[in-house]
Amino acid sequence: MNKRTLAISGAAVAALGAAAILLPNANANPDETSGAKTFSSPVAVKLARSLAADLGDNGAGWYYDNANRQLVMNVMDEDSAEGVRAKGAVAKVVSNSMEDLKAATKTLSSDASVPGTAWSIDPVTNKVQVTADRTVTGAKWAMLTKATDQMEGTVSVKRSQGEFKKFDGEEAAQPGDNGGAGAGDAGDAAGAGDAAGDAGAAGSAGDAGAGAAGGADDAGAGGVAGGEQGAGGAGGAGGAGDAGGAGDAGGGDAAAGGLDGGDAIFGGGARCSLGFNVSVDGAPGFLTAGHCGNASQTWTSDEAGAQQVGTVQDSQFPASDFALVMYDDATTQASSTVDLQDGSTQEIGRAVEASVGLKVQRSGSTTGVTDGTVTGLNATVNYGNGDIVNGLIQTDVCAEPGDSGGAMFAEDAAVGLTSGGSGDCTQGGETFFQPVTGALEATGAVIGAGDGGAGGGDAAGGAGDAAGGAGDAAGGAGDAAGGAGDAAGGAGDASAVGGGGDQGAGGAGDASGPGDPGAAAGAGDTGSDAGQGLN
């Protein structure tokens, strides 16, 4: 090979090398993420709200990219994009403004209100996502497509193999019968008949010493302490056992100890699920679905109707879908916990607004605990017969009849109440939830027992007496029931309400005690994954 050939070869290699460097840049997505930072979900939410306020009309929604742990902000122009990138978020220049998307939802409401349809704003696609279930055919399909065809580029339509319906069930259907996804091995604990007799499988928080110690007194102490999730709140044990039809968990204990989120409740021939325990002016109650509240004025913890636990005080459906039920026994110690259907509970200390991309779990009396992601906000669902519900949270979490009213939560934060959807926990589908923050604001309720005022900050921050002392509440039930230690003295109570100050709409700040709601432990340090200040 002569020198000229070598020179040509060398030049060719250099050119190829330059092309290898330039081509990726030439094909780079204008919304490149190379300089984007990674955030925990809580920090991303906090930053997103700050950026959205700064962007104003130049912002078009946002979502959390779980896979890459990045915040994606939709913006209308490159100038706005630069400001977003400077804060470490991914900027996505889109064509549809938030005003455009909201206008599209109004058009759908007026021109395409077809039973069996649902729609929500999807920031990932920057469109309004319309879903039509299997009943939308013929004239109904023609009506829907006529309206959506005129909004091409702003609205997209997909079909669902299921049928949109409310997820209340018949009393005859026993919890766990369907064995839905997520119930899995916990199906028995969720309330299957053969396991309901065991305190650990009763479906109410676990087999904690409280349940074994007789229920009522222990549940009172444990429900207050809250820091020990298996203590007492389990207790009520009577209640969840009843979800599976077992009455041997203690007849009066259900009322004395309250139930947990996700436990079965019965009324008017229907079976639903409890959402979250709350308090109103210090009185104990719980939230569930409004269509459940409309079905019966009174609710029991057993199918036979022998153990009445509460009376409906407020029920809203179909404008919204929530109901407030007050415990008939004003001394009920209703722990702020959700039944994980495996003998344990998740403490709930606050309520947060949903955000697209948020990872959530749902607990219900039919399918146990399932999980998924928030996929849309401000959803409208037309269940038929004039039942059109607005302002819901759309998810890919599965649910089935009997799960209505059940708790949707993200770690220690209450997020939603199960409304309805399509599909099941075998084939999957969409499920819609009433935002908890809206229900709390409308009813004046707060998450937790409501008696955790003083010392809330210390307890929510993990005060030793609340967290460690709760063990005493579980093991030494007698002392706990008598209000022993700091757990029953207030710190534990506040632990049950956690960083309630972050609750926002429900006014949980008053329940948690901290003067500055934003500083509530578990929420104030939104940069902490452990604190999970999702709001």
PDB file of C-alpha atoms in Angstrom, residues 457 460-461 499 501-502 512 514-525:
ATOM      1  CA  GLY A 457     -44.426  16.978  64.937  1.00  0.00           C
ATOM      2  CA  ALA A 460     -44.592  12.152  62.876  1.00  0.00           C
ATOM      3  CA  GLY A 461     -40.870  12.615  62.785  1.00  0.00           C
ATOM      4  CA  GLY A 499     -47.336  14.525  58.545  1.00  0.00           C
ATOM      5  CA  GLY A 501     -49.972  19.127  57.810  1.00  0.00           C
ATOM      6  CA  ASP A 502     -49.151  18.152  54.275  1.00  0.00           C
ATOM      7  CA  SER A 512     -50.833  16.864  63.217  1.00  0.00           C
ATOM      8  CA  PRO A 514     -47.184  21.503  63.719  1.00  0.00           C
ATOM      9  CA  GLY A 515     -47.783  25.207  63.418  1.00  0.00           C
ATOM     10  CA  ASP A 516     -46.341  25.182  59.920  1.00  0.00           C
ATOM     11  CA  PRO A 517     -48.197  22.515  57.945  1.00  0.00           C
ATOM     12  CA  GLY A 518     -45.433  22.486  55.398  1.00  0.00           C
ATOM     13  CA  ALA A 519     -42.984  21.480  58.068  1.00  0.00           C
ATOM     14  CA  ALA A 520     -44.919  18.394  59.033  1.00  0.00           C
ATOM     15  CA  ALA A 521     -42.540  15.500  59.440  1.00  0.00           C
ATOM     16  CA  GLY A 522     -42.640  13.049  56.591  1.00  0.00           C
ATOM     17  CA  ALA A 523     -43.798  15.825  54.331  1.00  0.00           C
ATOM     18  CA  GLY A 524     -41.726  18.867  55.117  1.00  0.00           C
ATOM     19  CA  ASP A 525     -38.553  17.223  53.878  1.00  0.00           C
TER      20      ASP A 525
END
